[in-house]
Amino acid sequence: MKSWYVDMYECGLVPHLPLLLKILSQAQKQHDHEFWDTIVYGHLPELLERLKVTTPEEKRESVLKSYQQEVWSSGIRAHALLNEIEEAVECFGRVIAAGGYPIAEACAALLDALASQNTSLPVLAADQIPASSAICGMKPAYLPQGDSPLDKYIIAKSPKHHRMLVAEMGLAMLYSLLQHNNWPGVYFYSVLIAALVRARMVDELRHIFEVVMPVAMRKVPAHLRVFRGFMPSPFTWLMAIRGAIKCGDTMLADKWFSEYRMSAMPLFREESSAYIRFESKRFSKHSLLAQLALPYYSMSHIPRPRTSDGVVPTPWYDLQQVEQQLEIDRLRALDKLPMPFTGAAKLLAIFTRVDEHRNVDRAEELADEISALFVDTHAPRYVRPVSHVELAGCWKSMVFGYISAIKLQQQELVAGLVEPSSVKRLQVRLAFWYREWAAACNKVSLSKNDQLGKAIRLSKAHREFAEDVCRRLNLPVN
């Protein structure tokens, strides 16, 4: 397509906007920054002049505005993904100067990039349409400004203040998008929800999710509404429920989970729903149903927080949260939804590492499910593990569970409560899972100080115990 565009430009023609955006997207994916810069910064003024000549006068203003809005929005996305904040902000300003507003995907990419910054935040160009009244149930929201009108940056006084500023920017973007009928999709709402959660703005989160999103999505034109990108998904509900929990509002999380299970989930699984129609072209029905189960594993936070000294408490788990997760998993089974990887990994940790519920037989069943999900290359990203890191973490739990079970049965063996064959069976399974864990770790390139490396690495005592069992069974250690 690159040569096709060059030929069109040299012949004095203007590429159709969707084709030009496809070319720019392709250049971005191929990291062809020189070609992308040539089109956007070099050719765009000439293309706009040609459009003035070829476009009827009554349509000229809207066509030029739309052309600039889409091209510069692609610039915002491209620069934001490369973390080039200054360039992205410049493209943002050019859209505003043309009388438009960046599309929702561009705003989401920029907001996501700004959230990852630890330094000062840029002052974004204000929308040319003044805020006047509520839109879709949302009151006017304004972009944060510097201490003086000439300031180009806002100095965050603390990390908390920084998160608050990013959330305010997201709310202002949403209001302006609604003003311009640039209908936000799931991607924008997901980024905004994440920003509100980081800022612990639970009231705003609730209002956006319960009022603004439903009203705005009902106003999306019918020809766009059939696409998944403009409809809430199970992952949208997952983020909202998890966000409410992080903000400390468990009652709100319970309310949203109940609404999801009783209202949204049954609609998602309908054969006629836009979600199923769109997704079924790429994924199996089993994978789609597994995606619907994702919010079932967002309600419980099992690990207890570390102490002020960074020490893991004993026990490391909150038993009440464990009981809640087991009950919610029972509801998932009652609703006839298959288990996604997220749920399988969470339950595996319960059945191997929680003393009150240790059950290595049930853990073996879950391990089989995880292995099947791992090799299912047709499953979507959030249903199966995407790397050997998750797999190593699961097999670490299996090793931990069997070591604990063996130590307990060795005590019972001394007391004459179990047969030696029972201990031997557990030792064989421990040796198997230790080698599986080692094989998964060998496929992961992580440094010793890497947080993921620490998460999947067994302690020295556990490794020595497992290796001793392997030697007793005359099995290779690795």
XYZ file of C-alpha atoms in Angstrom:
478
model
C 0.000 0.000 0.000
C 2.988 2.281 0.457
C 3.781 2.381 -3.267
C 0.071 2.848 -4.047
C -0.060 5.928 -1.823
C 3.129 7.389 -3.351
C 1.695 6.954 -6.846
C -1.570 8.660 -5.843
C 0.210 11.576 -4.228
C 2.525 12.113 -7.195
C -0.483 12.053 -9.542
C -2.118 14.875 -7.566
C -4.886 12.705 -6.084
C -6.233 12.542 -2.526
C -6.502 9.076 -0.910
C -9.906 8.132 0.499
C -9.751 8.788 4.272
C -10.291 5.150 5.448
C -7.507 3.996 3.110
C -5.158 6.739 4.299
C -5.822 5.787 7.930
C -5.094 2.149 7.067
C -1.786 3.180 5.491
C -0.852 5.238 8.555
C -1.774 2.344 10.859
C 0.313 -0.047 8.793
C 3.292 2.323 8.892
C 2.944 2.567 12.669
C 2.813 -1.215 13.122
C 5.874 -1.656 10.898
C 7.731 1.092 12.805
C 8.152 3.015 9.555
C 8.266 6.374 11.352
C 9.907 8.211 8.446
C 7.072 7.355 6.043
C 4.461 8.193 8.705
C 6.069 11.605 9.380
C 6.260 12.292 5.646
C 2.497 11.835 5.242
C 1.335 13.614 8.388
C 3.808 16.485 8.636
C 4.840 16.785 4.998
C 1.941 15.834 2.714
C -1.136 16.687 4.803
C -1.206 20.444 4.003
C -1.054 19.652 0.279
C -3.748 16.978 0.594
C -6.040 19.477 2.341
C -5.507 22.036 -0.447
C -6.448 19.426 -3.022
C -9.574 18.567 -1.015
C -10.636 22.234 -1.056
C -10.594 22.163 -4.829
C -12.392 18.834 -5.308
C -15.039 19.131 -2.548
C -18.367 20.959 -3.139
C -18.582 24.212 -1.207
C -21.512 23.126 0.978
C -19.553 20.086 2.215
C -16.073 21.578 2.203
C -15.866 22.670 5.837
C -17.106 19.372 7.324
C -14.939 17.259 4.986
C -11.749 19.197 5.776
C -12.537 19.132 9.483
C -13.150 15.372 9.463
C -10.001 14.709 7.402
C -7.790 16.664 9.810
C -9.486 15.212 12.876
C -8.910 11.613 11.801
C -5.326 12.110 10.574
C -4.160 14.068 13.609
C -5.973 11.598 15.887
C -3.909 8.830 14.309
C -0.902 10.990 15.199
C -2.014 11.194 18.825
C -2.338 7.409 18.984
C 0.996 6.764 17.294
C 2.973 9.157 19.505
C 1.171 8.115 22.697
C 1.981 4.449 22.082
C 5.641 5.436 21.706
C 5.380 7.513 24.899
C 6.190 10.670 22.927
C 3.976 12.912 25.031
C 5.015 16.309 23.608
C 4.345 15.199 20.031
C 1.017 13.630 21.004
C -0.048 16.840 22.774
C 0.921 18.854 19.676
C -1.305 16.632 17.507
C -4.080 17.036 20.089
C -3.803 20.811 19.776
C -3.941 20.667 15.975
C -7.288 18.853 16.068
C -8.655 21.494 18.445
C -7.299 24.292 16.229
C -9.185 22.785 13.284
C -12.433 23.131 15.235
C -12.817 19.438 16.005
C -11.974 17.057 18.809
C -9.794 13.925 18.750
C -11.589 10.613 18.367
C -12.138 8.509 21.488
C -9.400 5.951 20.726
C -6.817 8.750 20.451
C -7.968 10.308 23.735
C -7.738 6.914 25.430
C -4.203 6.303 24.140
C -3.062 9.740 25.336
C -4.761 9.375 28.726
C -3.142 5.967 29.200
C 0.285 7.400 28.339
C -0.191 10.342 30.732
C -1.147 7.952 33.541
C 2.217 6.214 33.207
C 4.141 9.488 33.577
C 5.694 10.313 36.942
C 6.628 13.878 36.043
C 4.671 17.033 35.260
C 1.601 16.813 33.040
C 1.098 18.905 29.887
C -1.680 21.460 29.628
C -3.994 20.212 26.875
C -5.724 22.545 24.444
C -9.258 23.347 25.610
C -12.265 22.431 23.498
C -13.482 25.339 21.331
C -17.111 24.502 22.127
C -17.773 25.953 25.609
C -19.248 23.617 28.210
C -22.824 24.618 28.943
C -25.117 21.924 30.313
C -25.217 18.271 31.284
C -24.824 15.718 28.484
C -25.957 12.101 28.944
C -26.292 12.806 32.652
C -22.750 14.206 32.915
C -22.124 17.701 34.243
C -19.550 19.938 32.481
C -15.978 18.877 33.210
C -12.913 21.006 32.540
C -9.272 20.237 31.806
C -6.882 21.091 34.647
C -4.759 24.191 34.037
C -1.410 25.493 35.302
C -0.900 28.196 37.874
C -0.954 30.849 35.121
C -2.542 30.962 31.646
C 0.918 30.784 30.039
C 1.960 27.575 31.784
C 2.504 24.641 29.447
C 2.836 22.110 32.253
C 1.081 21.290 35.507
C 3.352 20.370 38.393
C 1.858 17.525 40.412
C 2.428 18.073 44.123
C 2.374 14.350 44.927
C 1.650 10.987 43.264
C -1.905 11.236 44.599
C -2.306 14.687 43.046
C -0.897 13.324 39.771
C -3.492 10.548 39.689
C -6.218 13.088 40.450
C -5.117 15.324 37.566
C -5.118 12.409 35.102
C -8.626 11.413 36.213
C -9.842 15.020 35.773
C -8.348 15.046 32.270
C -10.227 11.834 31.478
C -13.536 13.257 32.682
C -12.999 16.441 30.642
C -12.187 14.351 27.560
C -15.377 12.328 28.023
C -17.529 15.459 28.280
C -15.974 16.958 25.124
C -16.318 13.681 23.207
C -20.019 13.625 24.035
C -20.328 17.280 23.010
C -18.868 16.499 19.584
C -20.797 13.229 19.174
C -17.454 11.378 19.043
C -19.013 8.370 20.721
C -16.593 6.722 23.178
C -16.198 2.970 22.954
C -15.210 0.288 25.426
C -11.500 1.112 25.070
C -11.942 4.704 26.216
C -14.252 3.756 29.090
C -11.770 1.088 30.250
C -8.914 3.618 30.367
C -11.126 6.179 32.123
C -12.322 3.644 34.702
C -8.699 2.705 35.433
C -7.807 6.401 35.920
C -10.761 6.971 38.274
C -9.855 3.886 40.294
C -6.224 4.981 40.662
C -7.479 8.345 41.946
C -9.983 6.551 44.237
C -12.817 8.648 42.772
C -15.497 6.064 43.539
C -18.457 8.483 43.267
C -17.388 9.523 39.775
C -16.779 5.866 38.866
C -20.278 4.940 39.957
C -21.876 7.838 38.072
C -19.981 7.111 34.850
C -20.707 3.371 34.934
C -24.347 3.528 36.055
C -25.565 6.725 34.337
C -23.307 8.183 31.653
C -22.198 4.970 29.917
C -25.689 3.457 29.473
C -27.197 6.736 28.228
C -24.282 7.500 25.884
C -24.219 3.979 24.439
C -27.947 4.129 23.707
C -27.276 7.262 21.646
C -24.627 5.564 19.497
C -26.007 5.306 15.930
C -27.566 1.932 15.149
C -25.049 1.106 12.402
C -22.214 1.436 14.956
C -23.986 -0.211 17.871
C -23.688 -3.690 16.347
C -19.908 -3.598 16.783
C -18.429 -4.858 20.029
C -16.182 -1.790 20.401
C -19.213 0.370 21.188
C -20.908 -2.099 23.516
C -19.974 -2.993 27.112
C -18.188 -6.320 27.416
C -17.574 -8.749 30.294
C -14.152 -7.130 30.646
C -15.821 -3.721 31.161
C -17.833 -5.186 34.039
C -14.700 -6.877 35.374
C -12.843 -3.545 35.524
C -15.766 -1.754 37.175
C -16.283 -4.436 39.843
C -12.567 -4.716 40.551
C -12.346 -0.914 40.662
C -15.096 -0.668 43.269
C -13.239 -3.194 45.428
C -9.954 -1.288 45.097
C -11.774 1.882 46.152
C -12.982 0.062 49.252
C -16.677 0.014 48.307
C -17.475 -3.695 48.601
C -21.227 -3.040 48.737
C -21.043 -1.383 45.319
C -18.981 -4.297 43.974
C -21.578 -6.777 45.300
C -24.358 -4.755 43.681
C -22.611 -4.639 40.281
C -21.739 -8.329 40.373
C -25.366 -9.181 41.113
C -26.512 -6.969 38.223
C -23.946 -8.560 35.908
C -24.942 -12.103 36.819
C -28.707 -11.528 36.687
C -28.964 -9.024 33.797
C -25.861 -8.422 31.675
C -24.401 -11.941 31.503
C -27.621 -13.606 30.264
C -27.817 -10.973 27.504
C -24.181 -11.523 26.514
C -24.739 -15.251 26.080
C -27.788 -14.784 23.830
C -27.041 -15.975 20.290
C -28.539 -12.739 18.924
C -26.414 -10.370 21.030
C -23.965 -8.056 19.281
C -21.197 -9.345 21.538
C -21.678 -12.974 20.504
C -22.216 -12.134 16.826
C -19.019 -10.128 16.622
C -16.815 -12.457 18.676
C -18.083 -15.748 17.269
C -16.294 -15.035 13.995
C -12.956 -15.505 15.761
C -13.505 -17.602 18.883
C -15.247 -20.817 19.830
C -18.471 -20.796 21.856
C -16.564 -22.342 24.786
C -14.065 -19.463 24.774
C -16.845 -16.881 24.629
C -18.622 -18.414 27.625
C -15.329 -18.538 29.525
C -14.954 -14.792 28.941
C -18.379 -14.267 30.496
C -17.055 -15.885 33.703
C -14.246 -13.341 34.197
C -16.183 -11.044 36.611
C -16.830 -14.049 38.863
C -13.153 -13.960 39.856
C -12.886 -10.225 40.538
C -14.891 -10.175 43.776
C -12.387 -11.691 46.199
C -8.910 -10.483 47.134
C -7.459 -13.487 48.939
C -3.893 -12.432 49.956
C -3.656 -10.346 53.112
C -1.583 -7.142 52.818
C 2.009 -7.166 54.004
C 2.885 -5.510 57.295
C 4.473 -2.046 57.435
C 7.854 -3.811 57.511
C 7.075 -5.674 54.301
C 6.573 -9.028 56.042
C 4.005 -11.503 54.698
C 1.486 -12.193 57.509
C 0.651 -15.664 58.801
C -1.570 -17.002 57.408
C -1.011 -15.216 54.111
C -4.683 -15.510 53.115
C -7.976 -14.025 54.260
C -10.158 -17.047 55.002
C -13.387 -15.054 54.612
C -12.318 -14.001 51.104
C -11.423 -17.613 50.321
C -14.889 -18.777 51.375
C -16.472 -16.022 49.274
C -14.507 -17.057 46.183
C -15.491 -20.704 46.577
C -19.151 -19.693 46.869
C -18.928 -17.475 43.766
C -17.267 -20.322 41.862
C -20.245 -22.474 42.839
C -22.509 -19.822 41.272
C -20.347 -19.865 38.126
C -20.860 -23.627 37.850
C -24.588 -23.167 38.536
C -24.733 -20.664 35.671
C -23.072 -23.283 33.420
C -20.094 -21.127 32.494
C -16.706 -22.741 31.820
C -13.778 -21.668 33.956
C -11.299 -19.142 32.485
C -7.599 -19.310 33.258
C -7.916 -16.499 35.812
C -10.400 -18.533 37.826
C -8.523 -21.813 37.489
C -5.279 -20.234 38.731
C -7.065 -18.594 41.672
C -8.767 -21.812 42.771
C -5.565 -23.762 42.272
C -3.859 -21.491 44.810
C -6.728 -22.136 47.246
C -6.619 -25.942 46.945
C -2.833 -26.085 47.271
C -1.928 -23.277 49.668
C -4.901 -22.675 51.969
C -4.668 -25.097 54.899
C -8.440 -25.250 55.538
C -9.201 -26.202 51.918
C -6.116 -28.105 50.725
C -7.207 -30.770 48.253
C -4.528 -32.066 45.891
C -7.007 -34.221 43.955
C -9.118 -31.154 43.098
C -5.891 -29.281 42.298
C -4.940 -32.025 39.828
C -8.257 -31.532 38.022
C -7.657 -27.786 37.803
C -4.097 -28.353 36.578
C -5.470 -30.464 33.726
C -7.845 -27.636 32.802
C -5.008 -25.092 32.869
C -2.859 -27.299 30.635
C -5.736 -27.580 28.157
C -6.297 -23.812 28.180
C -2.595 -23.183 27.635
C -2.463 -25.201 24.415
C -5.768 -23.792 23.093
C -4.362 -21.258 20.621
C -7.859 -20.269 19.467
C -8.890 -18.921 22.871
C -8.882 -15.128 23.425
C -6.205 -13.481 25.498
C -8.024 -13.206 28.820
C -9.191 -16.836 28.796
C -5.859 -18.646 28.450
C -2.364 -17.904 29.808
C -0.339 -15.808 27.407
C 3.128 -16.886 28.513
C 5.037 -19.497 30.463
C 5.158 -17.107 33.438
C 1.541 -17.875 34.406
C 2.158 -21.555 33.873
C 5.241 -21.522 36.116
C 3.211 -19.725 38.810
C 0.528 -22.425 38.699
C 3.027 -25.289 38.876
C 4.733 -23.525 41.780
C 1.409 -23.787 43.634
C 1.231 -27.504 42.796
C 4.727 -28.065 44.225
C 3.860 -26.091 47.348
C 0.634 -28.049 47.819
C 2.270 -31.444 47.517
C 5.117 -30.530 49.875
C 2.574 -29.467 52.510
C 0.496 -32.619 51.933
C 3.586 -34.878 52.220
C 4.718 -33.237 55.461
C 1.255 -33.744 56.946
C 1.044 -37.383 55.876
C 4.550 -38.107 57.155
C 3.305 -37.060 60.590
C 0.236 -39.285 60.169
C 2.488 -42.145 59.016
C 4.446 -41.955 62.269
C 1.151 -42.090 64.133
C 0.084 -45.117 62.071
C -2.874 -43.310 60.480
C -1.872 -43.800 56.825
C -0.057 -46.409 54.724
C 3.454 -45.795 53.284
C 1.993 -46.204 49.776
C -0.106 -43.092 50.328
C 2.993 -41.010 51.039
C 4.768 -42.587 48.060
C 1.948 -41.543 45.710
C 2.226 -37.929 46.854
C 6.005 -38.022 46.397
C 5.640 -39.247 42.804
C 3.252 -36.406 41.994
C 5.544 -33.881 43.693
C 8.468 -35.029 41.555
C 6.321 -34.693 38.434
C 5.147 -31.164 39.199
C 8.601 -30.013 40.294
C 9.983 -31.006 36.902
C 7.040 -29.312 35.160
C 7.732 -26.155 37.145
C 11.450 -26.277 36.242
C 10.619 -26.774 32.557
C 8.274 -23.759 32.547
C 10.857 -21.599 34.355
C 13.529 -22.551 31.806
C 11.379 -20.939 29.100
C 11.112 -17.660 31.003
C 13.892 -15.057 30.808
C 13.704 -13.121 34.061
C 16.356 -11.594 36.271
C 16.625 -12.470 39.953
C 15.401 -9.023 40.943
C 12.460 -9.072 38.534
C 9.097 -9.011 40.338
C 7.708 -11.728 38.070
C 10.800 -13.818 38.726
C 10.249 -13.522 42.459
C 6.596 -14.487 42.021
C 7.316 -17.786 40.244
C 10.534 -18.783 42.049
C 10.413 -21.463 44.762
C 12.254 -20.912 48.013
C 15.551 -22.733 48.586
C 13.943 -24.949 51.222
C 11.158 -26.029 48.871
C 13.596 -26.733 46.028
C 15.817 -28.844 48.290
C 12.795 -30.803 49.582
C 11.546 -31.539 46.060
C 15.001 -32.457 44.753
C 15.548 -34.822 47.678
C 12.255 -36.563 46.825
C 13.357 -36.885 43.188
C 16.627 -38.497 44.226
C 14.831 -40.935 46.556
C 12.652 -41.988 43.614
C 15.681 -42.246 41.297
C 14.214 -39.569 39.042
C 16.146 -36.802 37.287
C 15.939 -33.478 39.087
C 15.552 -31.363 35.922
